[in-house]
Amino acid sequence: MKRWIWCMLAMVLALTACGKSEGGQGDPELLLGFSQIGSESAWRVGNTNDILAQAEAYHIGLMFEDAKQKQENQIDAIRRFIAYKVDVIAFSPIVEDGWDNVLLEAKNAGIPVILVDRDISTKEEGLTTCLIGADFYSEGVKAGEYLLRKADSLGLERVNIVEITGTANSTPMRQRQAGFADAVAGDRRIHILESIDGDFIKSRGAECMKILLDKYGDEIDVVYSHNDEMTLGAIPVIEEAGLAPGKDIVVISIDGGQDAIDVLKQGKINCIVECTPRLGKELMETVLRLRNGEAVEKTIHPDEQVFSDEQDLSNLEPRGY
Ligand code: AHR
């Protein structure tokens, strides 16, 4: 009984939050439990809005839980989804480790689990069905490749980089760092002075930039920041130090939200590697495939591009997040 109250309530909330349904081929009796990390960035808010809108469009009941940046809240939410006997569980894991027990409980309850956005690391195989999310390693490689082109075009003989990383032990942090490091490895001009944890949060991005500028001053040639939010926190700090972001310091970011794209157009960011938050459609399609007993791909990566000062960005469509 409780399960149906949740299902109806979730449908009503999704309809109210997202406006008129565009129709779809879903099943109103199908219930998806989704645990979101929180709202640390414009990307995350865009991802939440997309999932709510797509659940509505596909007429899939959604039990949505916001973990407020805490892994224990995500674990509690997954346990609630199991207790309510949802048909499918999906979640965006804040970090990679620590999921074995709760996912074993979901497996024993016969509920398939979809990873959205980020990956996990478990001792046991087969605790999740598939992953729908960006290829973070490739994003790091694209950032590194842009940097090498920029160093060539500026004729730099030595390039000192500071890296502001995302949440420690999260997939985007690990893979964006590894992809970037691999792309620049072997180029003798490149020196990563320090990597510092900015937790994907704007205020932390500002704090990290202050620490790095106090330590290295105008030795810094490049800031590689793992998301737009931290980049937008770092830029005013660079300006307060009397330096011009985009000129005195090359700024490379990841995501591609509207605020950062506007700053890229102003010349204060040099390159943004896209990470799209629009994963909701693929999630709903996958939920329906699982309901129909169809096979699903193990890993589904969206197509992503690079925005930079190498391009004419005047006709870029509004980003929508
Ligand atoms: O996992 C995706 C990352 O998480 C995005 O780059 C970032 O903005 C978000 O907080």
Short mmCIF file of C-alpha atoms and ligand atoms in Angstrom, two decimals, residues 40-41 43-44 117-118 136 172 176 200 226-228 254-255 275, ligand 1:
data_model
loop_
_atom_site.label_atom_id
_atom_site.label_comp_id
_atom_site.label_asym_id
_atom_site.label_seq_id
_atom_site.Cartn_x
_atom_site.Cartn_y
_atom_site.Cartn_z
CA GLU A 40 27.08 21.03 -4.99
CA SER A 41 27.16 22.50 -8.50
CA TRP A 43 25.87 20.61 -13.11
CA ARG A 44 24.27 18.63 -10.28
CA ASP A 117 27.13 9.64 -13.49
CA ARG A 118 29.82 8.02 -11.28
CA PHE A 136 35.84 11.15 -17.22
CA PRO A 172 35.48 12.13 -11.89
CA ARG A 176 40.06 13.49 -14.79
CA PHE A 200 33.70 20.30 -6.59
CA HIS A 226 37.99 19.61 -12.29
CA ASN A 227 34.68 21.50 -12.56
CA ASP A 228 33.15 24.87 -13.45
CA ILE A 254 35.25 20.90 -17.03
CA ASP A 255 31.40 20.84 -17.31
CA CYS A 275 30.48 17.00 -19.17
O1 AHR B 1 30.21 13.78 -11.39
C1 AHR B 1 30.13 14.89 -12.24
C2 AHR B 1 30.72 16.08 -11.56
O2 AHR B 1 30.05 16.31 -10.34
C3 AHR B 1 30.61 17.39 -12.32
O3 AHR B 1 31.71 17.69 -13.09
C4 AHR B 1 30.56 18.35 -11.19
O4 AHR B 1 30.25 19.65 -11.53
C5 AHR B 1 29.65 17.66 -10.27
O5 AHR B 1 29.54 18.17 -9.04
#
